[in-house]
């Protein structure tokens, strides 16, 4: 794909106007929305208003007058349609890791000690497996890790309590069939917990339709809520009132401002709130969700998904055609592909150094160590276009062909890769 072809495709894109809602630096091709979403133009002013007016002038009154206390539920209601959930079922609170701890603990409680094994993938995002290790230790259980997706079904046996998976694998971009795997888990007597961090806002999700049990995810990737944006948590309504989540903080109490000395859990998803809402961070996420309101008027998640698939397909084709030795790790099958493309380079080519050389020329993706080492490029259909594909591949091909990645400044590793 050359730049002229790409620009023609962008001009015909019905979602192209959404790009104007983001503050994207001039000369930068940003393909890392699967790690940190771009800044919506409206966010700085909205946060400034929250700081200067709601906090600066309203002070503590703003818990009521500005609706601060209701942010976790209000944002959850805004997110719910994009997750295949209903209003009142999603809560925005805490971090992804903390929410995963809550729901894994609750899921094991639901098994009443009869099953204690959590099944996941070795290639799952490390924090998910770390949290699972902590939870199974507390329950006297075991974490069993499948070496590949194909190894999962045999592990769903009479010992399995919970199947815990990330919907879109953070390394490869491979997307699981949520409905199928949830059904298999239920047939084995297990519960299904889904991490939606790499799918929410970019691919279709149907939590209720797939009959999932719990789900969590973050607000700072494709949802564009800003660095460290609050996460979200969902519980299927069929589990309401059956168990307590383990972090029984005061805002998860049925009547927190009664200041009772004994904990009484709030009904439904409200129980999964623990401490005080991070108001300024939630304000950023709230503003970012306005962009999704605009996207809904242009075709919603179906239109975003169609564009995502077209972008990733074009990128895969171009990389394979122009970068010798590149091995695509992301599925070509659209049904199995999230909104990113990952690949390794020829033996002897330092992927980290190549990524640093790309960044130096204004093309931003990211690098993940492991076997194999992978370069990752996330395509956010809200603001990425075909011109981004064309420029990224042009620069990448030039760096690999010239060997410019070998320069010393590109081989010294930073703390964050």
PDB file of C-alpha atoms in Angstrom, residues 37-316:
ATOM      1  CA  UNK A  37      -4.700   5.549  24.202  1.00  0.00           C
ATOM      2  CA  UNK A  38      -4.273   8.963  22.641  1.00  0.00           C
ATOM      3  CA  UNK A  39      -5.453  12.162  24.347  1.00  0.00           C
ATOM      4  CA  UNK A  40      -8.983  13.315  23.449  1.00  0.00           C
ATOM      5  CA  UNK A  41      -8.973  17.048  22.710  1.00  0.00           C
ATOM      6  CA  UNK A  42     -11.716  17.737  25.234  1.00  0.00           C
ATOM      7  CA  UNK A  43      -9.940  16.092  28.176  1.00  0.00           C
ATOM      8  CA  UNK A  44      -7.525  18.842  29.325  1.00  0.00           C
ATOM      9  CA  UNK A  45     -10.246  21.469  29.560  1.00  0.00           C
ATOM     10  CA  UNK A  46     -12.636  19.089  31.294  1.00  0.00           C
ATOM     11  CA  UNK A  47     -10.031  18.131  33.909  1.00  0.00           C
ATOM     12  CA  UNK A  48      -9.095  21.792  34.330  1.00  0.00           C
ATOM     13  CA  UNK A  49     -12.733  22.551  35.093  1.00  0.00           C
ATOM     14  CA  UNK A  50     -12.866  19.706  37.599  1.00  0.00           C
ATOM     15  CA  UNK A  51      -9.743  21.018  39.325  1.00  0.00           C
ATOM     16  CA  UNK A  52     -10.441  24.742  39.283  1.00  0.00           C
ATOM     17  CA  UNK A  53     -14.211  24.817  39.665  1.00  0.00           C
ATOM     18  CA  UNK A  54     -15.422  21.554  41.162  1.00  0.00           C
ATOM     19  CA  UNK A  55     -12.474  21.147  43.533  1.00  0.00           C
ATOM     20  CA  UNK A  56     -11.179  24.712  43.783  1.00  0.00           C
ATOM     21  CA  UNK A  57     -14.536  26.420  44.274  1.00  0.00           C
ATOM     22  CA  UNK A  58     -16.975  23.666  45.126  1.00  0.00           C
ATOM     23  CA  UNK A  59     -14.615  21.969  47.558  1.00  0.00           C
ATOM     24  CA  UNK A  60     -16.219  19.098  49.436  1.00  0.00           C
ATOM     25  CA  UNK A  61     -19.688  20.139  48.281  1.00  0.00           C
ATOM     26  CA  UNK A  62     -18.829  18.719  44.857  1.00  0.00           C
ATOM     27  CA  UNK A  63     -19.304  15.161  46.079  1.00  0.00           C
ATOM     28  CA  UNK A  64     -22.982  16.065  45.780  1.00  0.00           C
ATOM     29  CA  UNK A  65     -23.204  19.085  43.503  1.00  0.00           C
ATOM     30  CA  UNK A  66     -20.819  17.771  40.822  1.00  0.00           C
ATOM     31  CA  UNK A  67     -21.918  14.174  41.249  1.00  0.00           C
ATOM     32  CA  UNK A  68     -18.473  12.862  42.234  1.00  0.00           C
ATOM     33  CA  UNK A  69     -19.930  10.129  44.404  1.00  0.00           C
ATOM     34  CA  UNK A  70     -21.871   8.669  41.474  1.00  0.00           C
ATOM     35  CA  UNK A  71     -18.966   8.540  39.003  1.00  0.00           C
ATOM     36  CA  UNK A  72     -18.193   4.808  39.425  1.00  0.00           C
ATOM     37  CA  UNK A  73     -21.746   3.775  38.557  1.00  0.00           C
ATOM     38  CA  UNK A  74     -22.341   6.478  35.948  1.00  0.00           C
ATOM     39  CA  UNK A  75     -19.188   5.578  34.033  1.00  0.00           C
ATOM     40  CA  UNK A  76     -20.081   1.916  34.360  1.00  0.00           C
ATOM     41  CA  UNK A  77     -23.451   2.586  32.765  1.00  0.00           C
ATOM     42  CA  UNK A  78     -21.745   4.419  29.885  1.00  0.00           C
ATOM     43  CA  UNK A  79     -19.373   1.508  29.337  1.00  0.00           C
ATOM     44  CA  UNK A  80     -21.968  -1.248  29.635  1.00  0.00           C
ATOM     45  CA  UNK A  81     -23.260  -1.208  26.019  1.00  0.00           C
ATOM     46  CA  UNK A  82     -19.698  -1.550  24.692  1.00  0.00           C
ATOM     47  CA  UNK A  83     -19.211  -4.658  26.828  1.00  0.00           C
ATOM     48  CA  UNK A  84     -22.472  -6.402  26.032  1.00  0.00           C
ATOM     49  CA  UNK A  85     -23.799  -5.615  29.513  1.00  0.00           C
ATOM     50  CA  UNK A  86     -26.745  -3.632  30.890  1.00  0.00           C
ATOM     51  CA  UNK A  87     -26.848  -0.416  32.905  1.00  0.00           C
ATOM     52  CA  UNK A  88     -26.329  -1.115  36.582  1.00  0.00           C
ATOM     53  CA  UNK A  89     -24.028  -4.095  35.971  1.00  0.00           C
ATOM     54  CA  UNK A  90     -20.643  -2.396  35.447  1.00  0.00           C
ATOM     55  CA  UNK A  91     -18.607  -0.445  37.989  1.00  0.00           C
ATOM     56  CA  UNK A  92     -15.556   1.734  37.306  1.00  0.00           C
ATOM     57  CA  UNK A  93     -13.138   1.500  40.211  1.00  0.00           C
ATOM     58  CA  UNK A  94      -9.591   0.690  41.276  1.00  0.00           C
ATOM     59  CA  UNK A  95      -7.093  -0.974  38.932  1.00  0.00           C
ATOM     60  CA  UNK A  96      -7.335  -4.031  36.708  1.00  0.00           C
ATOM     61  CA  UNK A  97      -5.166  -6.072  39.068  1.00  0.00           C
ATOM     62  CA  UNK A  98      -7.218  -5.179  42.138  1.00  0.00           C
ATOM     63  CA  UNK A  99     -10.483  -5.937  40.357  1.00  0.00           C
ATOM     64  CA  UNK A 100      -9.110  -9.272  39.178  1.00  0.00           C
ATOM     65  CA  UNK A 101      -8.239 -10.132  42.775  1.00  0.00           C
ATOM     66  CA  UNK A 102     -11.804  -9.343  43.804  1.00  0.00           C
ATOM     67  CA  UNK A 103     -13.510 -11.435  41.140  1.00  0.00           C
ATOM     68  CA  UNK A 104     -11.141 -14.426  41.332  1.00  0.00           C
ATOM     69  CA  UNK A 105     -11.647 -14.559  45.076  1.00  0.00           C
ATOM     70  CA  UNK A 106     -15.426 -14.352  44.611  1.00  0.00           C
ATOM     71  CA  UNK A 107     -15.379 -17.032  41.900  1.00  0.00           C
ATOM     72  CA  UNK A 108     -13.490 -19.457  44.125  1.00  0.00           C
ATOM     73  CA  UNK A 109     -15.904 -18.709  46.956  1.00  0.00           C
ATOM     74  CA  UNK A 110     -18.781 -19.636  44.659  1.00  0.00           C
ATOM     75  CA  UNK A 111     -17.195 -23.067  44.242  1.00  0.00           C
ATOM     76  CA  UNK A 112     -17.516 -23.533  48.036  1.00  0.00           C
ATOM     77  CA  UNK A 113     -14.134 -25.202  48.375  1.00  0.00           C
ATOM     78  CA  UNK A 114     -15.112 -28.129  46.156  1.00  0.00           C
ATOM     79  CA  UNK A 115     -12.755 -26.996  43.394  1.00  0.00           C
ATOM     80  CA  UNK A 116      -9.596 -24.939  43.771  1.00  0.00           C
ATOM     81  CA  UNK A 117      -7.790 -25.012  40.422  1.00  0.00           C
ATOM     82  CA  UNK A 118      -7.554 -21.879  38.254  1.00  0.00           C
ATOM     83  CA  UNK A 119      -6.695 -22.509  34.600  1.00  0.00           C
ATOM     84  CA  UNK A 120      -5.084 -19.841  32.444  1.00  0.00           C
ATOM     85  CA  UNK A 121      -2.416 -19.426  29.762  1.00  0.00           C
ATOM     86  CA  UNK A 122       1.311 -19.098  30.320  1.00  0.00           C
ATOM     87  CA  UNK A 123       1.265 -16.282  27.761  1.00  0.00           C
ATOM     88  CA  UNK A 124      -1.423 -14.402  29.707  1.00  0.00           C
ATOM     89  CA  UNK A 125      -0.465 -10.904  30.818  1.00  0.00           C
ATOM     90  CA  UNK A 126       1.875 -11.493  33.787  1.00  0.00           C
ATOM     91  CA  UNK A 127      -0.055  -9.458  36.355  1.00  0.00           C
ATOM     92  CA  UNK A 128      -3.129 -11.665  35.815  1.00  0.00           C
ATOM     93  CA  UNK A 129      -1.149 -14.796  36.566  1.00  0.00           C
ATOM     94  CA  UNK A 130       0.590 -13.112  39.501  1.00  0.00           C
ATOM     95  CA  UNK A 131      -2.759 -12.181  41.032  1.00  0.00           C
ATOM     96  CA  UNK A 132      -4.050 -15.697  40.404  1.00  0.00           C
ATOM     97  CA  UNK A 133      -1.019 -17.134  42.199  1.00  0.00           C
ATOM     98  CA  UNK A 134      -1.850 -15.000  45.231  1.00  0.00           C
ATOM     99  CA  UNK A 135      -5.530 -15.962  45.229  1.00  0.00           C
ATOM    100  CA  UNK A 136      -5.004 -19.713  44.861  1.00  0.00           C
ATOM    101  CA  UNK A 137      -2.407 -19.610  47.621  1.00  0.00           C
ATOM    102  CA  UNK A 138      -4.973 -18.038  49.939  1.00  0.00           C
ATOM    103  CA  UNK A 139      -7.528 -20.712  48.995  1.00  0.00           C
ATOM    104  CA  UNK A 140      -5.131 -23.649  49.128  1.00  0.00           C
ATOM    105  CA  UNK A 141      -5.517 -24.086  45.394  1.00  0.00           C
ATOM    106  CA  UNK A 142      -3.394 -24.331  42.271  1.00  0.00           C
ATOM    107  CA  UNK A 143      -2.811 -22.325  39.114  1.00  0.00           C
ATOM    108  CA  UNK A 144      -2.363 -24.439  35.981  1.00  0.00           C
ATOM    109  CA  UNK A 145      -1.089 -22.711  32.845  1.00  0.00           C
ATOM    110  CA  UNK A 146      -1.804 -23.943  29.348  1.00  0.00           C
ATOM    111  CA  UNK A 147       1.141 -23.686  26.964  1.00  0.00           C
ATOM    112  CA  UNK A 148      -1.131 -22.868  24.018  1.00  0.00           C
ATOM    113  CA  UNK A 149      -4.841 -22.139  23.422  1.00  0.00           C
ATOM    114  CA  UNK A 150      -5.253 -25.667  22.102  1.00  0.00           C
ATOM    115  CA  UNK A 151      -4.129 -27.041  25.474  1.00  0.00           C
ATOM    116  CA  UNK A 152      -6.957 -25.353  27.377  1.00  0.00           C
ATOM    117  CA  UNK A 153      -9.892 -27.777  26.809  1.00  0.00           C
ATOM    118  CA  UNK A 154      -8.224 -30.832  28.418  1.00  0.00           C
ATOM    119  CA  UNK A 155      -7.544 -28.757  31.546  1.00  0.00           C
ATOM    120  CA  UNK A 156     -11.250 -28.059  32.044  1.00  0.00           C
ATOM    121  CA  UNK A 157     -11.816 -31.112  34.226  1.00  0.00           C
ATOM    122  CA  UNK A 158     -13.479 -31.931  37.543  1.00  0.00           C
ATOM    123  CA  UNK A 159     -10.764 -30.056  39.468  1.00  0.00           C
ATOM    124  CA  UNK A 160     -11.109 -26.785  37.561  1.00  0.00           C
ATOM    125  CA  UNK A 161     -12.843 -24.026  39.511  1.00  0.00           C
ATOM    126  CA  UNK A 162     -12.162 -21.049  37.241  1.00  0.00           C
ATOM    127  CA  UNK A 163     -11.051 -20.459  33.686  1.00  0.00           C
ATOM    128  CA  UNK A 164      -9.287 -17.088  33.632  1.00  0.00           C
ATOM    129  CA  UNK A 165      -8.378 -15.697  30.217  1.00  0.00           C
ATOM    130  CA  UNK A 166      -7.581 -12.416  28.539  1.00  0.00           C
ATOM    131  CA  UNK A 167      -9.984 -11.960  25.644  1.00  0.00           C
ATOM    132  CA  UNK A 168      -7.235 -10.650  23.329  1.00  0.00           C
ATOM    133  CA  UNK A 169      -3.739 -11.935  24.098  1.00  0.00           C
ATOM    134  CA  UNK A 170      -1.431  -9.024  24.858  1.00  0.00           C
ATOM    135  CA  UNK A 171       1.535 -10.544  22.992  1.00  0.00           C
ATOM    136  CA  UNK A 172       0.054 -12.006  19.846  1.00  0.00           C
ATOM    137  CA  UNK A 173      -3.249 -10.178  19.437  1.00  0.00           C
ATOM    138  CA  UNK A 174      -5.044 -13.537  19.161  1.00  0.00           C
ATOM    139  CA  UNK A 175      -8.678 -13.260  20.262  1.00  0.00           C
ATOM    140  CA  UNK A 176     -10.420 -16.089  22.086  1.00  0.00           C
ATOM    141  CA  UNK A 177     -13.938 -17.216  21.308  1.00  0.00           C
ATOM    142  CA  UNK A 178     -15.515 -16.013  24.546  1.00  0.00           C
ATOM    143  CA  UNK A 179     -18.850 -17.780  24.066  1.00  0.00           C
ATOM    144  CA  UNK A 180     -17.285 -21.127  23.198  1.00  0.00           C
ATOM    145  CA  UNK A 181     -14.722 -21.190  25.995  1.00  0.00           C
ATOM    146  CA  UNK A 182     -17.244 -19.973  28.553  1.00  0.00           C
ATOM    147  CA  UNK A 183     -19.586 -22.747  27.487  1.00  0.00           C
ATOM    148  CA  UNK A 184     -16.834 -25.343  27.789  1.00  0.00           C
ATOM    149  CA  UNK A 185     -15.944 -24.030  31.256  1.00  0.00           C
ATOM    150  CA  UNK A 186     -19.559 -24.226  32.398  1.00  0.00           C
ATOM    151  CA  UNK A 187     -19.950 -27.748  31.011  1.00  0.00           C
ATOM    152  CA  UNK A 188     -16.991 -28.744  33.185  1.00  0.00           C
ATOM    153  CA  UNK A 189     -18.533 -27.069  36.258  1.00  0.00           C
ATOM    154  CA  UNK A 190     -16.094 -24.150  36.206  1.00  0.00           C
ATOM    155  CA  UNK A 191     -16.667 -20.386  36.095  1.00  0.00           C
ATOM    156  CA  UNK A 192     -15.272 -18.035  33.428  1.00  0.00           C
ATOM    157  CA  UNK A 193     -13.397 -14.813  34.267  1.00  0.00           C
ATOM    158  CA  UNK A 194     -12.423 -12.552  31.361  1.00  0.00           C
ATOM    159  CA  UNK A 195      -9.849  -9.758  31.197  1.00  0.00           C
ATOM    160  CA  UNK A 196     -11.003  -7.254  28.554  1.00  0.00           C
ATOM    161  CA  UNK A 197      -8.036  -4.874  28.784  1.00  0.00           C
ATOM    162  CA  UNK A 198      -6.965  -5.434  25.182  1.00  0.00           C
ATOM    163  CA  UNK A 199     -10.426  -5.581  23.662  1.00  0.00           C
ATOM    164  CA  UNK A 200     -12.750  -3.030  25.318  1.00  0.00           C
ATOM    165  CA  UNK A 201     -13.347  -0.198  22.876  1.00  0.00           C
ATOM    166  CA  UNK A 202     -11.857  -1.969  19.859  1.00  0.00           C
ATOM    167  CA  UNK A 203     -13.620  -5.304  19.317  1.00  0.00           C
ATOM    168  CA  UNK A 204     -17.187  -6.520  19.911  1.00  0.00           C
ATOM    169  CA  UNK A 205     -17.844  -7.974  23.374  1.00  0.00           C
ATOM    170  CA  UNK A 206     -21.001  -9.751  24.533  1.00  0.00           C
ATOM    171  CA  UNK A 207     -20.670 -10.601  28.215  1.00  0.00           C
ATOM    172  CA  UNK A 208     -24.326 -11.436  28.742  1.00  0.00           C
ATOM    173  CA  UNK A 209     -24.699 -13.251  25.445  1.00  0.00           C
ATOM    174  CA  UNK A 210     -21.693 -15.417  26.201  1.00  0.00           C
ATOM    175  CA  UNK A 211     -22.941 -16.056  29.778  1.00  0.00           C
ATOM    176  CA  UNK A 212     -19.565 -15.087  31.253  1.00  0.00           C
ATOM    177  CA  UNK A 213     -19.347 -14.985  35.042  1.00  0.00           C
ATOM    178  CA  UNK A 214     -17.006 -12.055  35.728  1.00  0.00           C
ATOM    179  CA  UNK A 215     -15.039  -9.540  33.681  1.00  0.00           C
ATOM    180  CA  UNK A 216     -12.508  -6.814  34.363  1.00  0.00           C
ATOM    181  CA  UNK A 217     -10.534  -4.399  32.204  1.00  0.00           C
ATOM    182  CA  UNK A 218      -8.656  -1.102  32.144  1.00  0.00           C
ATOM    183  CA  UNK A 219      -9.625   2.362  31.018  1.00  0.00           C
ATOM    184  CA  UNK A 220      -6.359   3.622  29.524  1.00  0.00           C
ATOM    185  CA  UNK A 221      -5.846   1.527  26.391  1.00  0.00           C
ATOM    186  CA  UNK A 222      -8.468   1.654  23.636  1.00  0.00           C
ATOM    187  CA  UNK A 223     -10.812   3.574  25.963  1.00  0.00           C
ATOM    188  CA  UNK A 224      -8.367   6.539  26.052  1.00  0.00           C
ATOM    189  CA  UNK A 225      -8.945   7.459  29.687  1.00  0.00           C
ATOM    190  CA  UNK A 226      -5.339   8.521  30.295  1.00  0.00           C
ATOM    191  CA  UNK A 227      -2.320   6.963  32.046  1.00  0.00           C
ATOM    192  CA  UNK A 228      -3.476   4.958  35.048  1.00  0.00           C
ATOM    193  CA  UNK A 229      -7.153   5.524  34.256  1.00  0.00           C
ATOM    194  CA  UNK A 230      -9.502   3.556  36.519  1.00  0.00           C
ATOM    195  CA  UNK A 231     -10.474   0.024  35.604  1.00  0.00           C
ATOM    196  CA  UNK A 232     -13.899  -1.585  35.405  1.00  0.00           C
ATOM    197  CA  UNK A 233     -15.505  -4.701  36.821  1.00  0.00           C
ATOM    198  CA  UNK A 234     -18.593  -6.701  35.838  1.00  0.00           C
ATOM    199  CA  UNK A 235     -20.392  -9.581  37.523  1.00  0.00           C
ATOM    200  CA  UNK A 236     -23.171 -11.617  35.953  1.00  0.00           C
ATOM    201  CA  UNK A 237     -26.422 -10.815  37.801  1.00  0.00           C
ATOM    202  CA  UNK A 238     -26.995 -14.521  38.530  1.00  0.00           C
ATOM    203  CA  UNK A 239     -24.219 -14.334  41.138  1.00  0.00           C
ATOM    204  CA  UNK A 240     -25.693 -11.384  43.004  1.00  0.00           C
ATOM    205  CA  UNK A 241     -25.894 -11.859  46.747  1.00  0.00           C
ATOM    206  CA  UNK A 242     -24.134 -15.224  46.805  1.00  0.00           C
ATOM    207  CA  UNK A 243     -20.646 -14.182  47.972  1.00  0.00           C
ATOM    208  CA  UNK A 244     -18.736 -11.219  49.324  1.00  0.00           C
ATOM    209  CA  UNK A 245     -15.827  -9.805  47.406  1.00  0.00           C
ATOM    210  CA  UNK A 246     -12.729  -9.776  49.653  1.00  0.00           C
ATOM    211  CA  UNK A 247     -11.967  -6.035  49.794  1.00  0.00           C
ATOM    212  CA  UNK A 248     -14.948  -4.951  51.856  1.00  0.00           C
ATOM    213  CA  UNK A 249     -14.360  -1.214  51.860  1.00  0.00           C
ATOM    214  CA  UNK A 250     -16.813   1.360  53.048  1.00  0.00           C
ATOM    215  CA  UNK A 251     -18.172   2.406  49.656  1.00  0.00           C
ATOM    216  CA  UNK A 252     -19.097  -1.195  48.976  1.00  0.00           C
ATOM    217  CA  UNK A 253     -21.345  -1.064  52.052  1.00  0.00           C
ATOM    218  CA  UNK A 254     -25.098  -1.029  51.573  1.00  0.00           C
ATOM    219  CA  UNK A 255     -25.344   2.295  53.448  1.00  0.00           C
ATOM    220  CA  UNK A 256     -21.862   3.797  53.701  1.00  0.00           C
ATOM    221  CA  UNK A 257     -22.957   7.075  55.233  1.00  0.00           C
ATOM    222  CA  UNK A 258     -24.714   5.331  58.100  1.00  0.00           C
ATOM    223  CA  UNK A 259     -21.187   4.565  59.341  1.00  0.00           C
ATOM    224  CA  UNK A 260     -22.204   1.213  60.800  1.00  0.00           C
ATOM    225  CA  UNK A 261     -19.532  -0.757  62.630  1.00  0.00           C
ATOM    226  CA  UNK A 262     -20.548  -3.968  60.833  1.00  0.00           C
ATOM    227  CA  UNK A 263     -20.138  -4.508  57.110  1.00  0.00           C
ATOM    228  CA  UNK A 264     -23.249  -5.152  55.041  1.00  0.00           C
ATOM    229  CA  UNK A 265     -22.562  -5.541  51.322  1.00  0.00           C
ATOM    230  CA  UNK A 266     -24.338  -3.315  48.851  1.00  0.00           C
ATOM    231  CA  UNK A 267     -26.526  -5.120  46.330  1.00  0.00           C
ATOM    232  CA  UNK A 268     -25.213  -5.974  42.872  1.00  0.00           C
ATOM    233  CA  UNK A 269     -22.011  -4.612  41.414  1.00  0.00           C
ATOM    234  CA  UNK A 270     -21.826  -1.751  43.944  1.00  0.00           C
ATOM    235  CA  UNK A 271     -20.300  -4.209  46.425  1.00  0.00           C
ATOM    236  CA  UNK A 272     -17.187  -4.287  44.222  1.00  0.00           C
ATOM    237  CA  UNK A 273     -16.339  -0.684  45.030  1.00  0.00           C
ATOM    238  CA  UNK A 274     -13.816  -0.436  47.800  1.00  0.00           C
ATOM    239  CA  UNK A 275     -12.362   3.002  48.492  1.00  0.00           C
ATOM    240  CA  UNK A 276     -12.969   6.601  47.494  1.00  0.00           C
ATOM    241  CA  UNK A 277     -13.326   7.219  43.737  1.00  0.00           C
ATOM    242  CA  UNK A 278     -10.299   8.750  41.972  1.00  0.00           C
ATOM    243  CA  UNK A 279     -12.295  11.750  40.802  1.00  0.00           C
ATOM    244  CA  UNK A 280      -9.794  13.461  38.513  1.00  0.00           C
ATOM    245  CA  UNK A 281      -8.847  10.199  36.793  1.00  0.00           C
ATOM    246  CA  UNK A 282     -12.509   9.280  36.391  1.00  0.00           C
ATOM    247  CA  UNK A 283     -13.181  12.699  34.922  1.00  0.00           C
ATOM    248  CA  UNK A 284     -10.623  11.949  32.217  1.00  0.00           C
ATOM    249  CA  UNK A 285     -12.246   8.615  31.412  1.00  0.00           C
ATOM    250  CA  UNK A 286     -15.714  10.183  31.459  1.00  0.00           C
ATOM    251  CA  UNK A 287     -14.606  12.707  28.836  1.00  0.00           C
ATOM    252  CA  UNK A 288     -12.974   9.999  26.718  1.00  0.00           C
ATOM    253  CA  UNK A 289     -16.262   8.122  26.571  1.00  0.00           C
ATOM    254  CA  UNK A 290     -17.785  11.116  24.760  1.00  0.00           C
ATOM    255  CA  UNK A 291     -15.779   9.997  21.723  1.00  0.00           C
ATOM    256  CA  UNK A 292     -17.541   6.643  21.856  1.00  0.00           C
ATOM    257  CA  UNK A 293     -20.873   8.478  21.874  1.00  0.00           C
ATOM    258  CA  UNK A 294     -19.774  10.116  18.627  1.00  0.00           C
ATOM    259  CA  UNK A 295     -18.673   6.743  17.245  1.00  0.00           C
ATOM    260  CA  UNK A 296     -22.051   5.242  18.093  1.00  0.00           C
ATOM    261  CA  UNK A 297     -23.703   7.703  15.714  1.00  0.00           C
ATOM    262  CA  UNK A 298     -21.354   6.521  12.939  1.00  0.00           C
ATOM    263  CA  UNK A 299     -22.050   2.813  13.238  1.00  0.00           C
ATOM    264  CA  UNK A 300     -20.822   1.907  16.697  1.00  0.00           C
ATOM    265  CA  UNK A 301     -18.687  -1.107  17.471  1.00  0.00           C
ATOM    266  CA  UNK A 302     -19.543  -2.811  14.162  1.00  0.00           C
ATOM    267  CA  UNK A 303     -18.046   0.075  12.204  1.00  0.00           C
ATOM    268  CA  UNK A 304     -15.019   0.242  14.511  1.00  0.00           C
ATOM    269  CA  UNK A 305     -14.449  -3.487  14.118  1.00  0.00           C
ATOM    270  CA  UNK A 306     -14.687  -3.363  10.338  1.00  0.00           C
ATOM    271  CA  UNK A 307     -12.131  -0.573  10.213  1.00  0.00           C
ATOM    272  CA  UNK A 308      -9.850  -2.333  12.690  1.00  0.00           C
ATOM    273  CA  UNK A 309      -9.824  -5.485  10.574  1.00  0.00           C
ATOM    274  CA  UNK A 310      -9.115  -3.518   7.412  1.00  0.00           C
ATOM    275  CA  UNK A 311      -6.216  -1.668   9.052  1.00  0.00           C
ATOM    276  CA  UNK A 312      -4.626  -4.761  10.561  1.00  0.00           C
ATOM    277  CA  UNK A 313      -5.071  -6.744   7.340  1.00  0.00           C
ATOM    278  CA  UNK A 314      -3.390  -3.987   5.330  1.00  0.00           C
ATOM    279  CA  UNK A 315      -0.539  -3.790   7.835  1.00  0.00           C
ATOM    280  CA  UNK A 316       0.048  -7.558   7.823  1.00  0.00           C
TER     281      UNK A 316
END
